Tab-separated table of C-alpha atoms and ligand atoms in Angstrom:
chain	number	residue	atom	x	y	z
A	215	MET	CA	0.000	0.000	0.000
A	216	THR	CA	1.035	3.566	-0.444
A	217	ILE	CA	1.641	6.012	2.374
A	218	PRO	CA	-0.975	8.780	2.393
A	219	HIS	CA	0.570	11.920	1.095
A	220	THR	CA	-0.771	15.442	0.899
A	221	GLU	CA	0.654	17.949	-1.463
A	222	VAL	CA	1.699	21.144	0.339
A	223	GLY	CA	1.483	22.934	-2.968
A	224	PRO	CA	4.020	25.050	-4.712
A	225	VAL	CA	5.368	27.241	-1.927
A	226	ARG	CA	6.813	30.310	-3.584
A	227	VAL	CA	9.329	31.188	-0.905
A	228	PRO	CA	10.388	34.734	-1.988
A	229	HIS	CA	6.748	35.818	-2.055
A	230	HIS	CA	6.209	34.716	1.565
A	231	TRP	CA	9.504	36.231	2.689
A	232	LEU	CA	8.634	39.551	1.101
A	233	ARG	CA	5.246	39.638	2.844
A	234	MET	CA	6.732	38.746	6.229
A	235	VAL	CA	9.493	41.327	5.874
A	236	VAL	CA	6.972	44.042	4.974
A	237	ILE	CA	4.702	43.158	7.937
A	238	TRP	CA	7.757	43.022	10.205
A	239	ALA	CA	9.061	46.397	8.993
A	240	VAL	CA	5.679	48.119	9.452
A	241	LEU	CA	5.092	46.684	12.948
A	242	SER	CA	8.666	47.498	14.030
A	243	ALA	CA	8.326	51.052	12.689
A	244	VAL	CA	5.214	51.439	14.859
A	245	ALA	CA	6.618	49.678	17.944
A	246	ILE	CA	9.984	51.453	18.213
A	247	PRO	CA	8.677	55.062	18.468
A	248	LEU	CA	5.974	53.873	20.878
A	249	ILE	CA	8.626	52.286	23.118
A	250	VAL	CA	10.950	55.296	23.005
A	251	LEU	CA	8.326	58.043	23.336
A	252	VAL	CA	5.473	56.458	25.315
A	253	LEU	CA	6.964	53.612	27.379
A	254	GLY	CA	10.479	55.096	27.823
A	255	PRO	CA	9.493	57.927	30.210
A	256	HIS	CA	7.926	55.320	32.534
A	257	LEU	CA	10.855	52.894	32.616
A	258	PRO	CA	12.806	52.486	35.865
A	259	PRO	CA	14.578	53.904	37.744
A	260	GLY	CA	13.608	57.481	36.787
A	261	ARG	CA	15.742	60.610	36.559
A	262	MET	CA	16.399	61.591	40.163
A	263	THR	CA	20.151	61.387	39.485
A	264	SER	CA	22.273	61.501	36.324
A	265	GLU	CA	23.158	57.862	36.910
A	266	ALA	CA	19.493	56.837	37.228
A	267	GLY	CA	18.814	58.747	33.982
A	268	SER	CA	21.593	56.822	32.205
A	269	GLN	CA	20.067	53.578	33.435
A	270	ARG	CA	16.663	54.608	32.086
A	271	ASP	CA	18.271	55.490	28.726
A	272	ALA	CA	19.928	52.068	28.663
A	273	ASN	CA	16.626	50.361	29.503
A	274	THR	CA	14.859	52.329	26.755
A	275	LEU	CA	17.551	51.507	24.183
A	276	MET	CA	17.537	47.801	25.028
A	277	THR	CA	13.729	47.591	24.944
A	278	ALA	CA	13.714	49.374	21.566
A	279	LEU	CA	16.389	46.969	20.245
A	280	LEU	CA	14.337	44.051	21.487
A	281	ALA	CA	11.204	45.142	19.617
A	282	PRO	CA	12.236	44.162	16.041
A	283	ILE	CA	13.452	40.785	17.329
A	284	VAL	CA	10.235	40.026	19.210
A	285	VAL	CA	8.181	41.289	16.267
A	286	SER	CA	10.095	39.051	13.826
A	287	VAL	CA	9.426	35.974	15.968
A	288	LEU	CA	5.731	36.852	16.379
A	289	VAL	CA	5.224	37.674	12.687
A	290	PHE	CA	6.832	34.413	11.591
A	291	PHE	CA	4.795	32.490	14.174
A	292	VAL	CA	1.421	34.024	13.326
A	293	TYR	CA	2.112	34.023	9.559
A	294	SER	CA	3.015	30.323	9.701
A	295	ILE	CA	-0.143	29.472	11.649
A	296	VAL	CA	-2.357	31.377	9.222
A	297	VAL	CA	-0.718	30.673	5.857
A	298	PHE	CA	1.092	27.353	6.194
A	299	ARG	CA	-1.603	25.517	8.128
A	300	GLU	CA	-2.767	22.136	6.853
A	301	HIS	CA	-6.248	22.271	5.343
A	302	GLY	CA	-8.485	19.212	5.186
A	303	THR	CA	-9.372	16.484	7.632
A	304	ALA	CA	-6.236	14.346	7.568
A	305	ILE	CA	-3.604	15.421	10.091
A	306	VAL	CA	-0.281	14.938	8.406
A	307	ASP	CA	3.108	16.235	9.416
A	308	GLY	CA	4.685	18.787	7.131
A	309	PRO	CA	8.121	18.204	5.695
A	310	PRO	CA	10.712	17.994	8.496
A	311	LEU	CA	12.777	21.093	9.187
A	312	ARG	CA	16.517	20.687	9.008
A	313	GLY	CA	19.261	23.260	9.519
A	314	HIS	CA	19.151	26.450	7.496
A	315	VAL	CA	22.739	27.691	7.304
A	316	PRO	CA	22.154	31.257	6.022
A	317	MET	CA	19.438	31.843	8.611
A	318	GLN	CA	21.507	30.402	11.461
A	319	THR	CA	24.579	32.373	10.424
A	320	ALA	CA	22.574	35.594	10.158
A	321	TRP	CA	21.011	35.012	13.579
A	322	VAL	CA	24.348	34.346	15.316
A	323	LEU	CA	26.002	37.316	13.560
A	324	PHE	CA	23.133	39.697	14.274
A	325	THR	CA	22.785	38.826	17.971
A	326	SER	CA	26.597	38.897	18.431
A	327	ILE	CA	26.745	42.390	16.926
A	328	ILE	CA	23.998	43.571	19.318
A	329	VAL	CA	25.761	42.141	22.387
A	330	VAL	CA	29.210	43.487	21.453
A	331	ALA	CA	27.811	46.906	20.495
A	332	LEU	CA	25.942	47.145	23.815
A	333	ALA	CA	29.128	46.233	25.711
A	334	ALA	CA	31.058	48.914	23.798
A	335	TRP	CA	28.345	51.515	24.429
A	336	GLY	CA	28.161	50.608	28.134
A	337	SER	CA	31.942	50.868	28.523
A	338	TYR	CA	31.955	54.193	26.685
A	339	THR	CA	29.254	55.776	28.841
A	340	LEU	CA	30.927	54.463	31.998
A	341	ILE	CA	34.555	55.371	31.320
A	342	VAL	CA	34.800	57.988	28.555
A	343	SER	CA	31.775	60.146	29.326
A	344	SER	CA	33.114	59.932	32.901
A	345	HIS	CA	30.250	60.737	35.238
A	346	GLY	CA	30.947	57.814	37.523
A	347	SER	CA	28.662	54.927	38.252
A	348	GLY	CA	25.773	54.278	40.626
A	349	GLY	CA	27.043	50.722	40.996
A	350	GLY	CA	29.659	50.068	43.662
A	351	GLN	CA	33.134	50.039	42.122
A	352	GLY	CA	35.114	48.870	45.113
A	353	PRO	CA	37.648	50.892	47.108
A	354	ASP	CA	39.608	52.108	44.063
A	355	PRO	CA	37.062	53.124	41.377
A	356	VAL	CA	38.074	53.104	37.706
A	357	ALA	CA	35.262	55.328	36.384
A	358	VAL	CA	35.668	58.509	38.411
A	359	PRO	CA	33.683	61.687	37.644
A	360	SER	CA	35.706	64.767	36.727
A	361	HIS	CA	34.091	66.775	39.554
A	362	ARG	CA	35.212	64.349	42.270
A	363	SER	CA	36.923	66.990	44.429
A	364	HIS	CA	33.561	68.772	44.928
A	365	ASP	CA	31.733	65.615	45.971
A	366	LEU	CA	29.756	65.431	49.165
A	367	VAL	CA	31.090	62.276	50.832
A	368	VAL	CA	28.425	60.148	52.518
A	369	GLN	CA	29.453	56.985	54.274
A	370	VAL	CA	26.750	54.312	54.288
A	371	ILE	CA	27.092	51.772	57.092
A	372	GLY	CA	25.089	48.549	57.006
A	373	GLN	CA	24.599	46.425	60.074
A	374	GLN	CA	22.071	43.856	61.236
A	375	TRP	CA	19.529	45.331	60.623
A	376	SER	CA	19.718	48.977	59.826
A	377	TRP	CA	21.467	51.649	57.781
A	378	THR	CA	23.276	54.643	59.237
A	379	TYR	CA	25.145	57.456	57.487
A	380	ARG	CA	28.256	59.437	58.375
A	381	PHE	CA	29.219	62.806	56.918
A	382	PRO	CA	32.990	63.403	57.282
A	383	ALA	CA	32.581	67.008	56.076
A	384	TYR	CA	30.267	67.624	59.035
A	385	ASN	CA	32.481	66.444	61.858
A	386	GLY	CA	31.745	62.768	61.143
A	387	VAL	CA	28.155	63.053	62.393
A	388	GLU	CA	26.221	59.765	62.145
A	389	THR	CA	22.507	59.808	61.287
A	390	ASP	CA	19.857	57.119	60.938
A	391	HIS	CA	18.127	58.905	58.063
A	392	LEU	CA	19.522	60.035	54.709
A	393	GLU	CA	19.003	63.462	53.168
A	394	LEU	CA	20.952	64.655	50.156
A	395	PRO	CA	21.257	68.126	48.595
A	396	ASN	CA	19.836	68.519	45.087
A	397	ASN	CA	22.054	69.300	42.057
A	398	SER	CA	25.082	67.955	43.894
A	399	PRO	CA	27.717	65.340	43.163
A	400	ILE	CA	27.607	62.680	45.869
A	401	GLU	CA	30.171	60.037	46.680
A	402	PHE	CA	28.839	57.086	48.652
A	403	HIS	CA	31.309	55.024	50.652
A	404	VAL	CA	29.467	51.835	51.533
A	405	THR	CA	30.670	49.469	54.229
A	406	SER	CA	29.316	47.068	56.840
A	407	LEU	CA	29.939	46.334	60.493
A	408	ASP	CA	28.982	42.656	60.402
A	409	VAL	CA	27.794	40.604	57.425
A	410	THR	CA	27.424	41.455	53.732
A	411	HIS	CA	24.517	43.797	52.990
A	412	SER	CA	23.778	45.713	49.801
A	413	PHE	CA	22.838	49.396	49.723
A	414	TRP	CA	20.111	49.749	47.125
A	415	ALA	CA	18.754	53.287	46.691
A	416	TYR	CA	16.378	52.566	43.839
A	417	GLN	CA	15.469	56.021	42.477
A	418	LEU	CA	19.099	57.170	42.797
A	419	GLY	CA	20.239	54.317	40.549
A	420	VAL	CA	22.561	53.072	43.294
A	421	LYS	CA	23.319	49.510	44.257
A	422	ALA	CA	26.540	48.806	46.131
A	423	ASP	CA	27.526	45.853	48.300
A	424	ALA	CA	28.214	46.654	51.946
A	425	VAL	CA	31.044	44.322	52.927
A	426	PRO	CA	32.771	44.389	56.335
A	427	GLY	CA	36.285	45.820	56.087
A	428	VAL	CA	35.683	47.140	52.550
A	429	ASP	CA	35.106	50.730	51.384
A	430	ASN	CA	32.850	50.388	48.327
A	431	VAL	CA	32.525	53.630	46.341
A	432	ALA	CA	29.539	54.664	44.176
A	433	PHE	CA	28.851	58.054	42.571
A	434	VAL	CA	25.622	59.921	41.857
A	435	HIS	CA	24.708	63.431	40.783
A	436	THR	CA	21.310	64.450	42.184
A	437	ARG	CA	19.023	66.105	39.618
A	438	ASP	CA	15.532	66.124	41.123
A	439	PRO	CA	14.158	66.648	44.618
A	440	GLY	CA	11.911	63.914	46.035
A	441	ASN	CA	11.820	60.709	48.025
A	442	PHE	CA	13.792	57.587	47.304
A	443	THR	CA	13.532	54.123	48.798
A	444	ILE	CA	16.468	52.352	50.404
A	445	ARG	CA	16.502	48.602	50.707
A	446	CYS	CA	18.988	45.920	51.558
A	447	ALA	CA	19.574	43.788	48.472
A	448	GLU	CA	21.581	40.983	50.061
A	449	LEU	CA	20.048	38.365	52.330
A	450	CYS	CA	21.614	39.228	55.681
A	451	GLY	CA	19.665	37.351	58.301
A	452	LEU	CA	16.332	37.311	60.077
A	453	TRP	CA	15.385	41.003	59.700
A	454	HIS	CA	16.859	41.542	56.235
A	455	GLY	CA	13.467	42.879	55.141
A	456	HIS	CA	13.549	45.430	57.967
A	457	MET	CA	16.466	47.319	56.349
A	458	PHE	CA	14.039	49.614	54.566
A	459	GLN	CA	14.128	53.408	54.703
A	460	THR	CA	12.934	56.425	52.754
A	461	GLY	CA	15.549	59.056	51.936
A	462	ASN	CA	15.023	62.542	50.547
A	463	VAL	CA	16.711	64.714	47.967
A	464	VAL	CA	16.108	68.286	49.177
A	465	SER	CA	17.319	71.786	48.305
A	466	ALA	CA	20.881	72.684	49.279
A	467	ALA	CA	19.561	75.059	51.946
A	468	ALA	CA	17.232	72.425	53.431
A	469	PHE	CA	20.113	69.943	53.495
A	470	LYS	CA	22.352	72.430	55.336
A	471	SER	CA	19.713	73.032	57.996
A	472	TRP	CA	18.979	69.291	58.331
A	473	VAL	CA	22.622	68.301	58.734
A	474	GLY	CA	23.085	71.204	61.186
A	475	SER	CA	20.242	70.004	63.384
A	476	GLU	CA	21.553	66.412	63.194
A	477	GLN	CA	24.986	67.616	64.315
A	478	LYS	CA	23.361	69.323	67.289
A	479	ALA	CA	21.163	66.338	68.198
A	480	GLU	CA	23.920	63.730	67.750
A	481	ALA	CA	26.683	65.719	69.480
A	482	PRO	CA	26.367	63.800	72.794
A	483	ASN	CA	26.744	60.471	70.924
A	484	LEU	CA	29.775	61.517	68.894
A	485	ARG	CA	32.273	60.658	71.645
A	486	TYR	CA	31.087	57.028	71.631
A	487	LEU	CA	31.760	56.685	67.918
A	488	PRO	CA	35.073	55.551	66.486
A	489	ARG	CA	36.914	58.174	64.427
A	490	TYR	CA	35.679	58.376	60.865
A	491	GLY	CA	37.458	55.739	58.802
A	492	ARG	CA	37.092	53.955	55.469
A	493	SER	CA	35.888	50.815	57.267
A	494	TYR	CA	35.443	49.590	60.817
A	495	PHE	CA	36.241	46.401	62.668
A	496	PRO	CA	34.061	46.339	65.781
A	497	VAL	CA	34.713	43.754	68.460
A	498	PRO	CA	32.611	40.835	67.237
A	499	PHE	CA	31.462	39.478	70.605
A	500	ARG	CA	30.246	42.842	71.792
A	501	ARG	CA	27.873	43.059	68.827
A	502	ALA	CA	26.667	39.470	69.078
A	503	GLY	CA	25.582	40.000	72.716
B	899	LIG	CU1	21.058	43.748	55.193
B	899	LIG	CU2	19.808	42.255	53.897
């Protein structure tokens, strides 16, 4: 007996390709401006600092780059379902798909170019455009902003289970709340007194590990007044989730008056604090109780 066989029909490949490419081009031309102009201004983490703004730009660029790829997959998928579907009652497999060398080569080349170009662009914005990085760069940062000498230094100290802040320019005062002046270059020095925490100030575009004995430096330039959330982004024990605070970016004058009142209020405690240093090694047993 003969094996049942259905004729797929003369598939004129260039004709289908042309249609799919046209549909793909039209949908991509619609999707990309929508992503850049409509979705972009809502992408995280906002524009409270220059570094946060750069992260939003990167998110917008990568989402826009993704659009033609997603559209190509969807167009091919939907087009195949609609046009190449088997008509009739008998369910018969189509001809098996084997490798398609030009397509595979194009795919590998295209995606490699995207990845390498993104790495080059990221390195350029980090090092050459030189405004520092909201990510912790360790004690000896490579990408240093040109304005570094004017930076307001803020030391961020993580401990189980809270954040405190020291301001060496203001007599090393330590506070349990963070306010920052607007339109100012800030230099965070993040460290820990016990285990590894991670200082994550979302709207500032800052995430830097807080490691005992290490001075981890991150830079931001504040651009917008408002509130920002601070979380610990490294599992650090039972009350990890308690390491949550709200900080504020305020006017330079409001910052001056805040830090002045903190200096006054914290003055009696200052003599119990160690001298300001890049990191601290407290006696472990005293902390453990
Ligand atoms: Cu500190 Cu998690």
